[in-house]
Tab-separated table of C-alpha atoms in Angstrom:
chain	number	residue	atom	x	y	z
M	7	SER	CA	22.353	-55.188	63.994
M	8	ASN	CA	19.794	-52.649	64.611
M	9	SER	CA	17.850	-50.897	62.124
M	10	VAL	CA	15.599	-47.941	61.507
M	11	TYR	CA	11.944	-47.909	61.111
M	12	GLY	CA	10.853	-48.429	57.504
M	13	THR	CA	14.241	-50.332	56.513
M	14	ALA	CA	14.013	-54.013	56.544
M	15	PRO	CA	16.389	-55.980	59.081
M	16	SER	CA	19.532	-57.207	57.103
M	17	PRO	CA	20.921	-60.419	59.409
M	18	SER	CA	23.430	-62.722	58.177
M	19	VAL	CA	24.294	-65.990	59.415
M	20	ALA	CA	27.947	-67.040	59.695
M	21	GLY	CA	28.812	-70.743	59.102
M	22	ASN	CA	26.056	-71.968	56.642
M	23	THR	CA	28.470	-73.849	55.195
M	24	GLY	CA	25.726	-75.966	53.065
M	25	ASN	CA	24.423	-73.159	51.718
M	26	GLY	CA	20.932	-74.195	52.860
M	27	ALA	CA	17.938	-71.468	52.400
M	28	VAL	CA	17.713	-68.740	55.550
M	29	THR	CA	14.210	-67.955	56.732
M	30	TYR	CA	14.232	-65.085	59.651
M	31	TYR	CA	11.506	-64.967	62.447
M	32	TYR	CA	10.896	-62.072	64.499
M	33	ASN	CA	8.903	-61.244	67.922
M	34	THR	CA	9.050	-59.120	70.636
M	35	ASP	CA	9.991	-60.735	73.599
M	36	GLY	CA	12.571	-63.519	72.581
M	37	SER	CA	9.982	-66.470	73.927
M	38	ASN	CA	10.838	-70.066	72.200
M	39	GLU	CA	8.563	-70.977	69.673
M	40	ASN	CA	5.455	-71.836	71.809
M	41	GLY	CA	5.628	-68.291	73.343
M	42	THR	CA	4.723	-65.471	71.487
M	43	LYS	CA	4.379	-65.755	67.798
M	44	TRP	CA	7.020	-65.331	65.824
M	45	THR	CA	6.643	-63.745	62.291
M	46	GLU	CA	8.333	-62.948	58.970
M	47	ALA	CA	7.387	-59.592	59.203
M	48	VAL	CA	9.607	-57.051	56.799
M	49	LYS	CA	8.449	-53.975	58.041
M	50	LEU	CA	8.731	-53.379	61.912
M	51	ASP	CA	7.657	-51.384	63.839
M	52	ALA	CA	10.574	-49.098	66.289
M	53	GLY	CA	11.211	-50.918	69.626
M	54	ASP	CA	13.160	-53.967	70.683
M	55	TYR	CA	12.570	-57.192	69.061
M	56	TYR	CA	14.149	-60.819	68.902
M	57	MET	CA	15.256	-62.794	65.953
M	58	TYR	CA	16.270	-66.417	64.897
M	59	ALA	CA	17.224	-68.052	61.681
M	60	LYS	CA	15.972	-71.475	60.415
M	61	ILE	CA	18.521	-72.861	57.811
M	62	ALA	CA	16.956	-75.257	55.382
M	63	ALA	CA	18.592	-78.718	55.335
M	64	LYS	CA	20.945	-78.900	51.818
M	65	GLY	CA	22.710	-81.737	50.554
M	66	ASN	CA	24.944	-83.432	53.511
M	67	TYR	CA	24.067	-80.516	55.766
M	68	ALA	CA	21.064	-81.206	58.144
M	69	ALA	CA	18.317	-78.607	59.397
M	70	ALA	CA	19.244	-76.089	61.831
M	71	LYS	CA	18.273	-73.222	64.043
M	72	THR	CA	19.965	-70.048	65.930
M	73	ALA	CA	19.524	-68.990	69.193
M	74	ALA	CA	17.450	-65.689	69.255
M	75	VAL	CA	19.190	-62.374	69.199
M	76	LYS	CA	18.195	-59.154	70.666
M	77	PHE	CA	17.723	-56.142	68.533
M	78	LYS	CA	16.398	-52.714	68.077
M	79	VAL	CA	14.543	-50.998	65.557
M	80	GLU	CA	15.334	-47.226	66.132
M	81	PRO	CA	12.580	-44.549	65.367
M	82	ARG	CA	12.952	-43.059	61.943
M	83	PRO	CA	14.380	-39.437	61.852
M	84	VAL	CA	11.920	-36.794	59.705
M	85	THR	CA	12.482	-33.272	59.070
M	86	VAL	CA	9.617	-30.468	58.925
M	87	SER	CA	9.066	-27.625	56.759
M	88	GLY	CA	6.469	-25.899	54.819
M	89	ILE	CA	5.391	-24.143	58.384
M	90	THR	CA	3.949	-20.643	57.464
M	91	ALA	CA	2.797	-17.772	59.777
M	92	GLN	CA	-0.054	-15.734	59.789
M	93	GLU	CA	-0.191	-11.739	59.249
M	94	LYS	CA	-1.891	-9.810	62.232
M	95	GLY	CA	-2.713	-6.401	63.054
M	96	TYR	CA	-0.575	-4.858	65.586
M	97	ASP	CA	-1.654	-5.281	69.054
M	98	GLY	CA	1.641	-5.161	71.309
M	99	ASN	CA	1.915	-8.920	71.564
M	100	PRO	CA	4.417	-11.031	69.484
M	101	SER	CA	2.386	-14.158	69.571
M	102	ALA	CA	2.053	-15.762	66.232
M	103	VAL	CA	-0.878	-17.778	64.679
M	104	LEU	CA	0.828	-20.727	62.737
M	105	ASP	CA	-0.524	-22.178	59.554
M	106	PHE	CA	-0.112	-26.390	58.887
M	107	SER	CA	-1.928	-26.385	55.634
M	108	ASN	CA	1.256	-26.756	53.468
M	109	LEU	CA	3.270	-28.916	56.146
M	110	MET	CA	5.802	-31.170	54.331
M	111	ILE	CA	7.230	-34.068	56.699
M	112	ASP	CA	10.687	-35.237	54.863
M	113	GLY	CA	11.452	-39.016	55.488
M	114	LYS	CA	7.508	-40.159	56.775
M	115	ILE	CA	6.661	-43.173	54.708
M	116	GLU	CA	3.751	-43.030	52.478
M	117	GLY	CA	0.428	-44.103	54.667
M	118	ASP	CA	1.715	-43.472	57.835
M	119	ASP	CA	-0.281	-41.337	59.861
M	120	LEU	CA	2.112	-38.575	61.034
M	121	LYS	CA	1.850	-34.544	61.615
M	122	ALA	CA	3.902	-31.918	63.162
M	123	THR	CA	2.610	-28.920	65.786
M	124	ALA	CA	4.933	-26.112	66.725
M	125	ALA	CA	4.133	-22.536	68.333
M	126	GLY	CA	5.455	-19.392	67.050
M	127	ALA	CA	6.524	-15.628	68.222
M	128	PHE	CA	7.450	-12.879	66.084
M	129	GLU	CA	10.923	-11.636	67.155
M	130	ASN	CA	9.502	-8.420	68.531
M	131	ALA	CA	5.832	-7.333	68.462
M	132	ASN	CA	6.486	-4.183	66.288
M	133	ALA	CA	4.595	-3.639	62.946
M	134	GLY	CA	6.678	-4.583	60.006
M	135	GLU	CA	6.653	-6.549	56.577
M	136	ASN	CA	8.497	-9.963	56.313
M	137	LYS	CA	9.089	-10.082	60.179
M	138	LYS	CA	10.760	-13.391	61.501
M	139	VAL	CA	8.680	-15.631	63.533
M	140	ASN	CA	10.623	-18.003	65.996
M	141	LEU	CA	9.384	-21.586	65.559
M	142	PHE	CA	9.734	-23.709	69.079
M	143	ASP	CA	7.954	-26.304	70.638
M	144	MET	CA	7.519	-28.646	67.450
M	145	LYS	CA	5.889	-31.947	68.609
M	146	LEU	CA	5.515	-35.026	66.259
M	147	SER	CA	1.958	-36.591	66.305
M	148	GLY	CA	-0.389	-39.344	64.805
M	149	ASN	CA	-1.115	-42.508	64.624
M	150	SER	CA	2.360	-43.667	63.477
M	151	VAL	CA	4.441	-41.402	65.805
M	152	ALA	CA	5.739	-44.256	67.894
M	153	ASN	CA	8.062	-44.886	64.670
M	154	TYR	CA	9.553	-41.270	63.939
M	155	VAL	CA	11.407	-38.761	65.875
M	156	LEU	CA	12.547	-35.189	64.866
M	157	ALA	CA	16.015	-35.453	63.083
M	158	ALA	CA	18.749	-33.355	64.960
M	159	THR	CA	19.096	-30.910	62.109
M	160	GLY	CA	17.280	-29.645	59.301
M	161	ASN	CA	13.570	-28.785	60.775
M	162	GLN	CA	12.269	-25.947	59.792
M	163	MET	CA	13.264	-22.957	62.857
M	164	THR	CA	11.311	-19.765	60.972
M	165	ALA	CA	8.870	-18.327	59.073
M	166	THR	CA	8.149	-14.598	58.331
M	167	ALA	CA	4.799	-12.801	58.262
M	168	LYS	CA	3.479	-9.237	58.570
M	169	ILE	CA	2.329	-7.115	61.544
M	170	MET	CA	0.071	-4.396	60.268
M	171	PRO	CA	0.305	-1.217	61.364
M	172	GLN	CA	-3.034	-0.120	63.627
M	173	ILE	CA	-4.964	2.042	62.748
């Protein structure tokens, strides 16, 4: 069955009557053993894969090999938080400058290169304290971005900041 990036696939073989040891092999094109190299990789990037199993001989049962089956490793959902907005002087414009120095990406696997960006705008351009800043156009980036997707819920949608009155 399908799995999620960062979680090892958990295949099983039905009909292993002799209970021989099972080794699973993966590749991206389903070719036979003479084609694309098959690997016993546990951490697979997001994408489509093929897998087959080799069953070791045991007792009265000969070694066997299954046919290759296709499965998918889905991108891992992550949530973004820790974005702040910078205060600014009144300029009649609701645009906001965001600060990502305290960015947190929950669900990211340690060691992966993943960042997030977003745009922001104050709810209105009027001066005031603790003004709501709406975040939009949030995107993930970095060398590991193909393995991740923004979660459907739980991402930071607002921040607050001050618009100082014009002097």
